[in-house]
Amino acid sequence: MIQVTNLVKRFGDQVVLQGIDVQVDRGEVLAIIGPSGSGKSTFLRCLNLLEKPTSGTIQLQNSVLTFQEKKKIPNREMRQLRGKTGMVFQSFHLFPHMTVRQNVMEGPIQVKGISASKAKSLADVLLKQVGLHDKRNAYPDQLSGGQQQRVAIARALAMEPEVLLLDEPTSALDPELVGEVLTTIRQLATGQQTMIIVTHELAFAREVADRIIFIDEGQIVEEGKPSELFERPQKERTKQFLERFTQL
Ligand SMILES: Nc1ncnc2c1ncn2[C@@H]1O[C@H](COP(=O)(O)OP(=O)(O)OP(=O)(O)O)[C@@H](O)[C@H]1O
Ligand SMILES: [Mg+2]
């Protein structure tokens, strides 16, 4: 369903992604792990065009965008691809002046042009799904971090994305709030939502992901099923990374 080919991203002289090839099937959960600065966030941001890739191809269903330096991609094509992705950020990024329900309604109304009453029904379904329907009239600053992140997940789902991109969705949370967000993500995985999750929660990645990619210095070092990658890493860099983590 998603096919990324030879994706390169440069910031000035720095090559942050050095030709990434990734394929994700419908309903698959892909976890991306790797050291700080290895390009994980940049990769997700390229997938939904928050960053413009320097070169390479992103195919998501029938949208195929090929990037080249100095080549301009039509806005319509950018919007089309972006509309098929939903993004959940480490630091939630909710609209502070809107209630929980308004946060979830905003995208469908503004971007998809659906009616307010339909958007409201959809928001209520999604808020029930993440266990926050009783908070629908609260404002983000009246919620815990874990609750805010679950609203952010509902908001991303409201756009009915083909693929949900999650960038370290639990790393800004107090330890006691991590579990509730992981439970929500676990339920989505069971419900066949296609997802790409960047995470430092290795135990969670192992449990929820169908496949794991280890990225270092902008390159895929190794990929495989969780059991293979964790139990029998083939590359020295993967071994070192996993050892460092399990010692923490
Ligand atoms: N907008 C930008 N301008 C210049 N350099 C950037 C920009 N965004 C990221 N970089 C650089 O790209 C590299 C990869 O950053 P990225 O945020 O993708 O890493 P990461 O793997 O997500 O790290 P972390 O685990 O700390 O979140 C870093 O060296 C970073 O400084
Ligand atoms: Mg990051």
Coordinates of C-alpha atoms and ligand atoms in Angstrom, one line a residue:
M1 CA 0.0 0.0 0.0
I2 CA 2.9 2.3 0.8
Q3 CA 6.1 2.1 -1.2
V4 CA 8.9 4.5 -0.5
T5 CA 11.9 4.2 -2.9
N6 CA 15.3 5.7 -2.4
L7 CA 14.1 8.6 -0.2
V8 CA 16.8 11.2 0.4
K9 CA 16.5 14.2 2.6
R10 CA 19.2 16.8 2.9
F11 CA 19.3 19.9 5.1
G12 CA 22.0 22.0 3.5
D13 CA 25.1 19.8 3.4
Q14 CA 23.8 17.3 5.9
V15 CA 22.3 14.2 4.4
V16 CA 19.8 13.1 7.0
L17 CA 18.1 10.3 5.0
Q18 CA 20.4 8.5 2.7
G19 CA 18.1 6.6 0.4
I20 CA 15.4 4.8 2.4
D21 CA 13.4 2.0 0.9
V22 CA 10.3 0.9 2.8
Q23 CA 7.2 -0.9 2.0
V24 CA 4.1 -1.2 4.2
D25 CA 1.1 -3.3 3.5
R26 CA -2.5 -2.5 4.4
G27 CA -3.2 -3.3 8.0
E28 CA 0.5 -3.7 8.8
V29 CA 2.1 -2.0 11.8
L30 CA 5.7 -1.0 11.2
A31 CA 7.9 0.2 14.1
I32 CA 11.0 2.3 13.5
I33 CA 13.7 2.4 16.2
G34 CA 17.1 3.9 16.2
P35 CA 19.3 6.4 18.0
S36 CA 18.6 10.1 18.5
G37 CA 19.4 12.1 15.4
S38 CA 19.2 9.1 13.1
G39 CA 16.4 10.6 11.0
K40 CA 13.3 8.9 12.3
S41 CA 11.2 12.0 12.7
T42 CA 12.5 13.4 9.4
F43 CA 11.3 10.2 7.7
L44 CA 7.8 10.5 9.1
R45 CA 7.7 14.2 8.3
C46 CA 8.7 13.4 4.7
L47 CA 5.9 10.9 4.4
N48 CA 3.3 13.4 5.1
L49 CA 5.2 16.2 3.4
L50 CA 5.8 18.4 6.5
E51 CA 9.3 18.2 5.0
K52 CA 9.8 18.0 1.3
P53 CA 12.0 15.1 0.4
T54 CA 15.1 16.0 -1.6
S55 CA 14.7 13.0 -3.9
G56 CA 13.0 9.7 -4.1
T57 CA 9.5 8.4 -4.6
I58 CA 6.6 8.0 -2.3
Q59 CA 3.7 5.9 -3.4
L60 CA 0.6 5.7 -1.2
Q61 CA -2.2 3.8 -3.0
N62 CA -2.9 5.7 -6.2
S63 CA -0.8 8.8 -5.2
V64 CA 2.7 8.6 -6.6
L65 CA 5.0 11.5 -6.0
T66 CA 8.6 11.6 -7.3
F67 CA 10.8 14.3 -5.9
Q68 CA 13.8 15.9 -7.4
E69 CA 15.8 18.9 -6.5
K70 CA 14.2 22.0 -8.0
K71 CA 11.2 20.1 -9.3
K72 CA 8.0 21.6 -8.0
I73 CA 5.2 19.2 -7.0
P74 CA 1.7 20.6 -7.7
N75 CA -0.2 21.6 -4.5
R76 CA -3.1 19.4 -5.5
E77 CA -0.9 16.3 -5.5
M78 CA 0.7 17.3 -2.2
R79 CA -2.7 17.7 -0.6
Q80 CA -3.9 14.4 -2.0
L81 CA -1.0 12.5 -0.4
R82 CA -1.2 14.4 2.9
G83 CA -4.9 13.7 3.1
K84 CA -4.1 10.0 3.2
T85 CA -1.8 10.3 6.2
G86 CA -2.5 11.2 9.8
M87 CA 0.2 12.4 12.2
V88 CA 0.5 12.1 15.9
F89 CA 3.3 14.1 17.5
Q90 CA 5.3 13.6 20.6
S91 CA 3.9 16.8 22.1
F92 CA 0.3 16.5 21.1
H93 CA -0.1 19.8 19.3
L94 CA -3.8 20.2 20.1
F95 CA -5.5 23.5 19.5
P96 CA -5.6 25.1 22.9
H97 CA -8.6 27.4 22.3
M98 CA -10.9 24.5 21.2
T99 CA -12.6 21.9 23.2
V100 CA -11.7 18.3 22.9
R101 CA -14.6 17.6 20.5
Q102 CA -13.9 20.8 18.4
N103 CA -10.3 19.6 18.1
V104 CA -11.5 16.3 16.6
M105 CA -14.1 18.0 14.3
E106 CA -11.8 20.7 12.9
G107 CA -10.0 18.6 10.2
P108 CA -13.0 16.9 8.7
I109 CA -14.8 20.3 8.5
Q110 CA -11.9 22.4 7.2
V111 CA -10.1 19.9 5.0
K112 CA -12.7 17.4 4.0
G113 CA -15.6 19.9 3.9
I114 CA -18.1 17.6 5.8
S115 CA -21.0 19.2 7.7
A116 CA -20.6 20.2 11.3
S117 CA -23.3 17.7 12.5
K118 CA -21.6 14.8 10.7
A119 CA -18.2 15.9 12.1
K120 CA -19.7 16.0 15.5
S121 CA -21.1 12.4 15.3
L122 CA -17.8 11.2 14.0
A123 CA -15.9 13.0 16.8
D124 CA -18.2 11.4 19.4
V125 CA -17.6 7.9 18.0
L126 CA -13.8 8.4 18.0
L127 CA -13.8 10.0 21.5
K128 CA -15.7 6.9 22.7
Q129 CA -13.1 4.7 21.0
V130 CA -10.2 6.4 22.9
G131 CA -12.2 6.5 26.1
L132 CA -12.6 10.2 26.4
H133 CA -16.2 10.9 25.4
D134 CA -16.9 12.3 28.9
K135 CA -14.1 14.9 28.3
R136 CA -15.6 16.2 25.0
N137 CA -16.3 19.6 26.3
A138 CA -13.1 20.1 28.2
Y139 CA -10.2 22.1 26.9
P140 CA -6.8 20.5 26.3
D141 CA -5.1 22.2 29.3
Q142 CA -7.7 20.5 31.6
L143 CA -6.5 17.1 30.5
S144 CA -3.6 15.0 31.5
G145 CA -0.8 14.4 29.0
G146 CA -2.1 10.9 28.3
Q147 CA -5.6 12.1 27.7
Q148 CA -4.3 14.9 25.4
Q149 CA -2.4 12.3 23.4
R150 CA -5.5 10.2 23.1
V151 CA -7.4 13.2 21.8
A152 CA -4.6 13.8 19.3
I153 CA -5.0 10.2 18.1
A154 CA -8.7 10.7 17.7
R155 CA -8.1 13.9 15.8
A156 CA -5.7 12.1 13.4
L157 CA -8.2 9.3 12.9
A158 CA -11.0 11.7 12.1
M159 CA -9.3 12.3 8.8
E160 CA -9.7 8.6 8.1
P161 CA -6.1 8.3 7.1
E162 CA -4.8 5.3 5.1
V163 CA -1.8 5.3 7.3
L164 CA -1.4 6.7 10.8
L165 CA 2.1 8.1 11.6
L166 CA 3.1 8.3 15.2
D167 CA 6.3 10.0 16.3
E168 CA 7.3 8.9 19.8
P169 CA 3.7 9.2 21.0
T170 CA 4.5 8.4 24.6
S171 CA 7.9 9.9 25.2
A172 CA 6.6 13.2 26.5
L173 CA 4.4 11.4 29.1
D174 CA 4.9 10.7 32.7
P175 CA 5.6 7.0 33.1
E176 CA 2.2 6.3 34.7
L177 CA 0.4 7.7 31.7
V178 CA 2.2 5.8 29.0
G179 CA 0.1 2.7 29.4
E180 CA -3.2 4.2 28.5
V181 CA -1.8 5.6 25.2
L182 CA -0.2 2.3 24.4
T183 CA -3.5 0.6 25.0
T184 CA -5.2 2.9 22.5
I185 CA -2.5 2.2 19.9
R186 CA -2.8 -1.5 20.6
Q187 CA -6.5 -1.4 19.9
L188 CA -5.9 0.4 16.6
A189 CA -3.4 -2.2 15.6
T190 CA -6.0 -5.0 16.3
G191 CA -8.5 -3.0 14.3
Q192 CA -6.3 -3.2 11.2
Q193 CA -5.3 0.5 11.1
T194 CA -2.1 0.7 9.1
M195 CA 0.5 2.5 11.2
I196 CA 4.1 3.5 11.2
I197 CA 5.3 4.2 14.8
V198 CA 8.6 5.7 15.8
T199 CA 9.1 4.6 19.4
H200 CA 11.7 4.1 22.1
E201 CA 9.3 1.7 23.8
L202 CA 11.1 -1.4 22.6
A203 CA 8.9 -3.9 24.5
F204 CA 5.8 -2.3 23.0
A205 CA 7.3 -2.2 19.5
R206 CA 8.1 -5.9 19.9
E207 CA 4.5 -6.7 21.0
V208 CA 2.5 -4.5 18.6
A209 CA 4.6 -4.3 15.4
D210 CA 4.5 -6.8 12.5
R211 CA 7.9 -5.6 11.4
I212 CA 10.6 -3.4 12.8
I213 CA 13.2 -1.3 11.1
F214 CA 16.4 -0.2 12.8
I215 CA 17.6 3.1 11.3
D216 CA 21.0 4.7 12.0
E217 CA 22.6 7.7 10.4
G218 CA 19.8 8.0 7.9
Q219 CA 20.0 4.4 6.6
I220 CA 18.1 1.3 7.3
V221 CA 20.6 -1.0 9.0
E222 CA 18.4 -3.9 9.5
E223 CA 14.7 -4.9 9.4
G224 CA 12.7 -7.9 10.3
K225 CA 10.0 -9.5 12.3
P226 CA 10.2 -8.4 16.0
S227 CA 11.3 -11.8 17.2
E228 CA 14.0 -12.0 14.6
L229 CA 15.3 -8.5 15.1
F230 CA 15.3 -8.6 18.9
E231 CA 16.5 -12.2 19.4
R232 CA 18.9 -12.6 16.4
P233 CA 20.1 -9.2 15.3
Q234 CA 22.5 -9.7 12.4
K235 CA 24.3 -6.4 12.3
E236 CA 26.8 -5.2 15.0
R237 CA 25.2 -1.8 15.2
T238 CA 21.7 -3.3 15.9
K239 CA 23.2 -5.5 18.6
Q240 CA 24.9 -2.5 20.3
F241 CA 21.7 -0.4 20.1
L242 CA 19.6 -3.1 21.6
E243 CA 22.1 -3.9 24.3
R244 CA 22.3 -0.3 25.3
F245 CA 18.5 -0.1 25.6
T246 CA 18.0 -3.3 27.5
Q247 CA 20.7 -2.2 30.0
L248 CA 18.8 1.0 30.9
Ligands
LIG1 N1 14.5 21.4 10.0 C1 15.7 21.0 10.1 N2 16.8 21.7 9.7 C2 18.0 21.3 9.8 N3 18.4 20.1 10.3 C3 17.4 19.3 10.7 C4 16.0 19.7 10.6 N4 15.2 18.7 11.2 C5 16.1 17.7 11.5 N5 17.4 18.1 11.3 C6 18.6 17.2 11.5 O1 18.3 16.0 11.0 C7 18.9 14.9 11.8 C8 17.8 13.9 12.1 O2 16.9 14.5 12.9 P1 15.5 13.7 13.3 O3 14.7 14.7 14.1 O4 14.9 13.1 12.1 O5 16.1 12.6 14.3 P2 15.4 11.5 15.2 O6 15.9 10.2 14.7 O7 13.9 11.7 15.1 O8 15.9 11.8 16.6 P3 15.2 11.7 18.1 O9 15.2 10.3 18.5 O10 16.1 12.5 18.9 O11 13.8 12.3 17.9 C9 19.5 15.7 13.0 O12 20.9 15.8 12.8 C10 18.8 17.0 13.0 O13 19.6 18.0 13.6
MG2 MG 12.5 12.3 16.5

